[in-house]
mmCIF file of C-alpha atoms in Angstrom:
data_model
loop_
_atom_site.group_PDB
_atom_site.id
_atom_site.type_symbol
_atom_site.label_atom_id
_atom_site.label_comp_id
_atom_site.label_asym_id
_atom_site.label_seq_id
_atom_site.Cartn_x
_atom_site.Cartn_y
_atom_site.Cartn_z
ATOM 1 C CA MET A 1 -9.235 24.186 -8.435
ATOM 2 C CA GLN A 2 -11.004 27.190 -6.878
ATOM 3 C CA HIS A 3 -12.821 26.480 -3.639
ATOM 4 C CA PRO A 4 -14.009 28.729 -0.784
ATOM 5 C CA VAL A 5 -11.520 29.047 2.065
ATOM 6 C CA VAL A 6 -13.041 30.262 5.331
ATOM 7 C CA SER A 7 -12.355 30.497 9.048
ATOM 8 C CA ARG A 8 -12.742 27.458 11.324
ATOM 9 C CA GLU A 9 -15.925 28.983 12.775
ATOM 10 C CA GLU A 10 -17.497 29.408 9.338
ATOM 11 C CA TRP A 11 -16.462 25.861 8.427
ATOM 12 C CA LEU A 12 -18.130 24.493 11.571
ATOM 13 C CA GLU A 13 -21.358 26.296 10.739
ATOM 14 C CA ALA A 14 -21.396 24.810 7.244
ATOM 15 C CA ARG A 15 -20.412 21.377 8.553
ATOM 16 C CA ARG A 16 -23.237 21.332 11.100
ATOM 17 C CA ALA A 17 -25.715 22.227 8.356
ATOM 18 C CA LEU A 18 -24.425 19.324 6.269
ATOM 19 C CA LEU A 19 -24.557 17.020 9.304
ATOM 20 C CA ALA A 20 -28.279 17.693 9.612
ATOM 21 C CA LYS A 21 -28.724 16.585 5.993
ATOM 22 C CA GLU A 22 -26.530 13.516 6.555
ATOM 23 C CA LYS A 23 -28.655 12.488 9.534
ATOM 24 C CA GLU A 24 -31.816 13.027 7.489
ATOM 25 C CA PHE A 25 -30.346 10.806 4.763
ATOM 26 C CA THR A 26 -29.436 8.111 7.306
ATOM 27 C CA HIS A 27 -32.973 8.063 8.715
ATOM 28 C CA LEU A 28 -34.410 7.916 5.185
ATOM 29 C CA ARG A 29 -32.092 5.021 4.348
ATOM 30 C CA ASP A 30 -33.330 3.189 7.466
ATOM 31 C CA LYS A 31 -36.915 3.676 6.290
ATOM 32 C CA VAL A 32 -36.072 2.445 2.773
ATOM 33 C CA ASN A 33 -34.323 -0.616 4.226
ATOM 34 C CA ALA A 34 -37.395 -1.378 6.342
ATOM 35 C CA ALA A 35 -39.642 -1.017 3.291
ATOM 36 C CA ARG A 36 -37.355 -3.361 1.361
ATOM 37 C CA LEU A 37 -37.679 -6.015 4.069
ATOM 38 C CA ALA A 38 -41.456 -5.569 4.014
ATOM 39 C CA LEU A 39 -41.773 -6.348 0.296
ATOM 40 C CA PRO A 40 -43.914 -9.408 -0.490
ATOM 41 C CA TRP A 41 -42.140 -12.476 -1.873
ATOM 42 C CA VAL A 42 -42.687 -14.510 -5.035
ATOM 43 C CA ARG A 43 -42.281 -18.295 -5.057
ATOM 44 C CA VAL A 44 -39.718 -19.500 -7.614
ATOM 45 C CA ASP A 45 -41.234 -22.515 -9.359
ATOM 46 C CA LYS A 46 -39.017 -22.790 -12.442
ATOM 47 C CA PRO A 47 -36.273 -25.439 -12.034
ATOM 48 C CA TYR A 48 -33.189 -23.336 -12.804
ATOM 49 C CA VAL A 49 -29.924 -25.282 -13.036
ATOM 50 C CA PHE A 50 -26.413 -23.793 -13.005
ATOM 51 C CA ASP A 51 -22.942 -25.010 -13.909
ATOM 52 C CA THR A 52 -20.590 -24.731 -10.923
ATOM 53 C CA PRO A 53 -17.042 -25.957 -10.231
ATOM 54 C CA GLN A 54 -18.679 -28.717 -8.134
ATOM 55 C CA GLY A 55 -21.047 -29.782 -10.916
ATOM 56 C CA ARG A 56 -24.626 -28.920 -11.881
ATOM 57 C CA LYS A 57 -26.689 -27.347 -9.106
ATOM 58 C CA THR A 58 -30.237 -26.092 -8.716
ATOM 59 C CA LEU A 59 -31.037 -22.622 -7.420
ATOM 60 C CA ALA A 60 -31.917 -24.142 -4.034
ATOM 61 C CA GLU A 61 -28.534 -25.869 -3.885
ATOM 62 C CA LEU A 62 -26.715 -22.575 -4.467
ATOM 63 C CA PHE A 63 -27.771 -21.499 -0.958
ATOM 64 C CA ALA A 64 -25.063 -23.863 0.366
ATOM 65 C CA GLY A 65 -27.118 -24.764 3.426
ATOM 66 C CA ARG A 66 -28.031 -21.183 4.328
ATOM 67 C CA SER A 67 -31.478 -19.603 4.190
ATOM 68 C CA GLN A 68 -30.550 -16.463 2.234
ATOM 69 C CA LEU A 69 -28.916 -16.042 -1.165
ATOM 70 C CA VAL A 70 -27.754 -12.819 -2.808
ATOM 71 C CA VAL A 71 -26.887 -13.034 -6.506
ATOM 72 C CA TYR A 72 -24.881 -10.431 -8.357
ATOM 73 C CA HIS A 73 -25.808 -10.526 -12.049
ATOM 74 C CA PHE A 74 -22.316 -10.076 -13.492
ATOM 75 C CA MET A 75 -22.102 -8.931 -17.114
ATOM 76 C CA LEU A 76 -20.081 -11.633 -18.866
ATOM 77 C CA GLY A 77 -21.730 -12.910 -22.015
ATOM 78 C CA PRO A 78 -21.072 -16.288 -23.660
ATOM 79 C CA ASP A 79 -18.636 -14.868 -26.217
ATOM 80 C CA TRP A 80 -17.068 -12.083 -24.153
ATOM 81 C CA GLU A 81 -13.309 -12.107 -23.671
ATOM 82 C CA ALA A 82 -13.508 -10.281 -20.323
ATOM 83 C CA GLY A 83 -16.119 -9.231 -17.790
ATOM 84 C CA CYS A 84 -17.703 -5.803 -17.712
ATOM 85 C CA THR A 85 -15.382 -3.146 -16.264
ATOM 86 C CA GLY A 86 -18.019 -1.762 -13.897
ATOM 87 C CA CYS A 87 -19.069 -5.227 -12.716
ATOM 88 C CA SER A 88 -15.410 -6.063 -12.137
ATOM 89 C CA PHE A 89 -15.056 -2.904 -10.058
ATOM 90 C CA LEU A 90 -17.960 -3.986 -7.851
ATOM 91 C CA ALA A 91 -16.651 -7.554 -7.650
ATOM 92 C CA ASP A 92 -13.352 -6.292 -6.242
ATOM 93 C CA HIS A 93 -15.299 -5.503 -3.053
ATOM 94 C CA LEU A 94 -16.913 -8.916 -2.483
ATOM 95 C CA ASP A 95 -14.235 -11.260 -1.149
ATOM 96 C CA GLY A 96 -13.713 -9.422 2.135
ATOM 97 C CA ALA A 97 -17.449 -9.489 2.859
ATOM 98 C CA LEU A 98 -17.870 -13.244 2.407
ATOM 99 C CA PRO A 99 -16.872 -14.422 5.937
ATOM 100 C CA HIS A 100 -19.221 -11.872 7.501
ATOM 101 C CA LEU A 101 -22.134 -12.714 5.203
ATOM 102 C CA GLU A 102 -21.716 -16.467 5.535
ATOM 103 C CA ASN A 103 -21.571 -16.195 9.329
ATOM 104 C CA HIS A 104 -24.822 -14.231 9.115
ATOM 105 C CA ASP A 105 -26.685 -16.940 7.143
ATOM 106 C CA VAL A 106 -26.188 -15.278 3.719
ATOM 107 C CA THR A 107 -24.567 -16.885 0.697
ATOM 108 C CA MET A 108 -23.381 -14.438 -1.945
ATOM 109 C CA LEU A 109 -22.271 -15.363 -5.429
ATOM 110 C CA ALA A 110 -22.146 -14.083 -8.978
ATOM 111 C CA VAL A 111 -24.067 -15.481 -11.938
ATOM 112 C CA SER A 112 -23.195 -14.919 -15.593
ATOM 113 C CA ARG A 113 -24.402 -16.360 -18.878
ATOM 114 C CA ALA A 114 -20.857 -17.177 -20.022
ATOM 115 C CA PRO A 115 -19.828 -20.843 -19.933
ATOM 116 C CA LEU A 116 -18.112 -21.921 -16.726
ATOM 117 C CA ASP A 117 -14.656 -22.268 -18.275
ATOM 118 C CA ARG A 118 -14.747 -18.655 -19.442
ATOM 119 C CA ILE A 119 -15.899 -17.534 -15.984
ATOM 120 C CA GLU A 120 -13.146 -19.510 -14.286
ATOM 121 C CA ALA A 121 -10.488 -18.057 -16.594
ATOM 122 C CA TYR A 122 -11.534 -14.472 -15.904
ATOM 123 C CA LYS A 123 -11.871 -15.174 -12.178
ATOM 124 C CA ARG A 124 -8.268 -16.465 -12.126
ATOM 125 C CA ARG A 125 -7.076 -13.391 -13.968
ATOM 126 C CA MET A 126 -8.733 -11.121 -11.399
ATOM 127 C CA GLY A 127 -7.654 -13.197 -8.388
ATOM 128 C CA TRP A 128 -11.151 -13.413 -6.897
ATOM 129 C CA ARG A 129 -12.388 -16.112 -4.506
ATOM 130 C CA PHE A 130 -16.158 -15.503 -4.319
ATOM 131 C CA PRO A 131 -18.402 -18.220 -5.844
ATOM 132 C CA TRP A 132 -19.316 -17.572 -9.464
ATOM 133 C CA VAL A 133 -21.573 -19.872 -11.479
ATOM 134 C CA SER A 134 -22.875 -20.088 -15.026
ATOM 135 C CA SER A 135 -26.504 -19.843 -16.068
ATOM 136 C CA HIS A 136 -25.575 -20.741 -19.644
ATOM 137 C CA GLY A 137 -28.418 -22.568 -21.350
ATOM 138 C CA SER A 138 -31.060 -21.588 -18.785
ATOM 139 C CA ASP A 139 -33.680 -18.839 -18.676
ATOM 140 C CA PHE A 140 -32.399 -17.411 -15.391
ATOM 141 C CA ASN A 141 -30.789 -14.251 -16.773
ATOM 142 C CA TYR A 142 -33.685 -13.581 -19.123
ATOM 143 C CA ASP A 143 -36.325 -14.136 -16.445
ATOM 144 C CA PHE A 144 -34.576 -11.714 -14.119
ATOM 145 C CA HIS A 145 -34.207 -9.145 -16.902
ATOM 146 C CA VAL A 146 -30.423 -8.862 -17.106
ATOM 147 C CA SER A 147 -29.879 -10.585 -20.476
ATOM 148 C CA PHE A 148 -31.617 -9.810 -23.752
ATOM 149 C CA THR A 149 -31.894 -11.757 -26.992
ATOM 150 C CA PRO A 150 -31.132 -10.141 -30.360
ATOM 151 C CA GLU A 151 -34.851 -10.432 -31.126
ATOM 152 C CA ALA A 152 -35.789 -8.486 -27.984
ATOM 153 C CA LEU A 153 -33.197 -5.821 -28.683
ATOM 154 C CA GLY A 154 -34.384 -5.631 -32.281
ATOM 155 C CA LYS A 155 -37.819 -4.478 -31.117
ATOM 156 C CA GLY A 156 -36.328 -1.137 -30.100
ATOM 157 C CA SER A 157 -36.754 -1.374 -26.330
ATOM 158 C CA VAL A 158 -36.323 -3.882 -23.507
ATOM 159 C CA TYR A 159 -37.673 -4.270 -19.986
ATOM 160 C CA TYR A 160 -34.986 -3.293 -17.477
ATOM 161 C CA ASN A 161 -35.098 -1.720 -14.006
ATOM 162 C CA TYR A 162 -38.907 -2.037 -13.949
ATOM 163 C CA GLU A 163 -39.526 -0.037 -17.111
ATOM 164 C CA MET A 164 -39.041 -0.174 -20.854
ATOM 165 C CA ILE A 165 -35.767 1.422 -21.917
ATOM 166 C CA PRO A 166 -34.691 2.242 -25.489
ATOM 167 C CA ARG A 167 -32.341 -0.054 -27.355
ATOM 168 C CA GLU A 168 -29.673 2.665 -27.289
ATOM 169 C CA GLN A 169 -29.472 2.397 -23.492
ATOM 170 C CA ALA A 170 -29.484 -1.393 -23.466
ATOM 171 C CA HIS A 171 -27.001 -4.191 -24.143
ATOM 172 C CA ASP A 172 -27.197 -7.956 -24.493
ATOM 173 C CA GLU A 173 -26.126 -8.091 -20.811
ATOM 174 C CA LEU A 174 -26.897 -5.583 -18.040
ATOM 175 C CA PRO A 175 -26.058 -5.562 -14.301
ATOM 176 C CA GLY A 176 -28.291 -6.299 -11.344
ATOM 177 C CA LEU A 177 -28.592 -7.885 -7.921
ATOM 178 C CA SER A 178 -31.258 -10.326 -6.727
ATOM 179 C CA ALA A 179 -32.062 -11.817 -3.327
ATOM 180 C CA PHE A 180 -33.749 -15.119 -2.485
ATOM 181 C CA TYR A 181 -34.976 -16.953 0.617
ATOM 182 C CA ARG A 182 -35.112 -20.726 1.134
ATOM 183 C CA ASP A 183 -37.497 -22.004 3.789
ATOM 184 C CA GLU A 184 -37.257 -25.137 5.927
ATOM 185 C CA ASN A 185 -39.208 -27.102 3.288
ATOM 186 C CA GLY A 186 -36.708 -26.223 0.573
ATOM 187 C CA GLU A 187 -39.007 -23.823 -1.249
ATOM 188 C CA VAL A 188 -37.277 -20.794 -2.777
ATOM 189 C CA PHE A 189 -38.705 -17.270 -2.910
ATOM 190 C CA HIS A 190 -37.557 -14.223 -4.851
ATOM 191 C CA THR A 191 -37.510 -11.307 -2.394
ATOM 192 C CA TYR A 192 -35.752 -8.407 -4.115
ATOM 193 C CA SER A 193 -33.942 -7.254 -7.249
ATOM 194 C CA SER A 194 -32.221 -3.993 -8.130
ATOM 195 C CA TYR A 195 -30.609 -2.831 -11.332
ATOM 196 C CA ALA A 196 -28.533 -0.052 -12.911
ATOM 197 C CA ARG A 197 -27.074 2.009 -10.033
ATOM 198 C CA GLY A 198 -28.982 -0.022 -7.436
ATOM 199 C CA GLY A 199 -25.851 -1.940 -6.426
ATOM 200 C CA GLU A 200 -23.705 1.147 -6.018
ATOM 201 C CA GLU A 201 -23.609 0.939 -2.222
ATOM 202 C CA LEU A 202 -21.731 -2.369 -2.534
ATOM 203 C CA ILE A 203 -18.805 -0.430 -3.994
ATOM 204 C CA GLY A 204 -16.861 0.775 -0.978
ATOM 205 C CA THR A 205 -14.379 2.696 -3.128
ATOM 206 C CA LEU A 206 -17.171 5.032 -4.244
ATOM 207 C CA MET A 207 -18.280 5.576 -0.657
ATOM 208 C CA ILE A 208 -14.719 6.610 0.243
ATOM 209 C CA LEU A 209 -14.433 8.880 -2.797
ATOM 210 C CA ASP A 210 -17.701 10.577 -1.837
ATOM 211 C CA ARG A 211 -15.868 11.769 1.278
ATOM 212 C CA ALA A 212 -12.642 12.752 -0.485
ATOM 213 C CA PRO A 213 -12.007 16.449 -1.313
ATOM 214 C CA LEU A 214 -12.680 16.012 -5.045
ATOM 215 C CA GLY A 215 -15.399 13.365 -4.718
ATOM 216 C CA ARG A 216 -15.711 10.901 -7.584
ATOM 217 C CA ASN A 217 -14.036 13.389 -9.928
ATOM 218 C CA GLU A 218 -15.726 12.023 -13.052
ATOM 219 C CA HIS A 219 -17.467 13.445 -16.100
ATOM 220 C CA THR A 220 -19.810 10.498 -16.621
ATOM 221 C CA ILE A 221 -20.602 7.689 -14.203
ATOM 222 C CA MET A 222 -17.446 5.658 -13.496
ATOM 223 C CA ASP A 223 -15.672 6.925 -16.627
ATOM 224 C CA TRP A 224 -12.344 6.571 -14.810
ATOM 225 C CA VAL A 225 -12.782 2.939 -13.752
ATOM 226 C CA ARG A 226 -10.686 0.132 -15.224
ATOM 227 C CA ARG A 227 -10.146 -3.483 -14.280
ATOM 228 C CA HIS A 228 -7.689 -3.533 -11.399
ATOM 229 C CA ASP A 229 -4.917 -5.050 -13.535
ATOM 230 C CA GLU A 230 -5.269 -2.407 -16.265
ATOM 231 C CA TYR A 231 -4.539 0.871 -14.483
ATOM 232 C CA GLU A 232 -0.935 0.952 -15.674
ATOM 233 C CA ALA A 233 -1.678 -0.497 -19.098
ATOM 234 C CA ALA A 234 -4.145 1.854 -20.773
ATOM 235 C CA PRO A 235 -5.986 5.154 -20.321
ATOM 236 C CA ALA A 236 -9.276 5.000 -18.451
ATOM 237 C CA GLY A 237 -12.361 4.150 -20.482
ATOM 238 C CA ARG A 238 -16.045 4.452 -19.777
ATOM 239 C CA ALA A 239 -17.419 1.625 -17.605
ATOM 240 C CA CYS A 240 -19.672 -0.553 -19.746
ATOM 241 C CA CYS A 241 -22.507 -0.737 -17.194
ATOM 242 C CA ALA A 242 -22.388 2.879 -16.078
#
């Protein structure tokens, strides 16, 4: 690979110029985070129920006694043999965060439309510990625009990431992240959702690669990613939720 090689003094000049941009980005991120916190909330009135290893639970019960809930919408459909490669990549980064989040009044879990036994089987394969529940049989995934019926897909476009996207860019399952708040009266509010690349900052591996000499070194988004137990088994394929 050809790359400019310069003196230490020239490198410092270029590095200081980049540092100014990095600081600008940090300040912009702080402003975006503040704007996110300032978003209005929407009361959740529909009685969603989920299958969990501890039995059926409502959305309010998923908070596990905390006031904040973050849901990762994991792409694992009812008849899928394995979870989405890109979602699995993100999920590899969750277990270490759980003690910190739970100590800070935040419950984090994954939700998929697959039946619970299929979720549990894939979770065992991957060796994950984070809570993962099934929304099978409920409207939860459809209402939060991460699952799409054949009829919806057949219309040529679906509503995803706050806009209509063509069928060719869609799938029966797509990734996302949603946040909820539960007040002292037990009422639940939807506070935030992001989709597509919106959850990218949860993937610490990408943040490290962004600082490596060759960066992400990819032709299309996450085309090199595989499930963590497949790197020796097969050549890299395109991540299904890239």
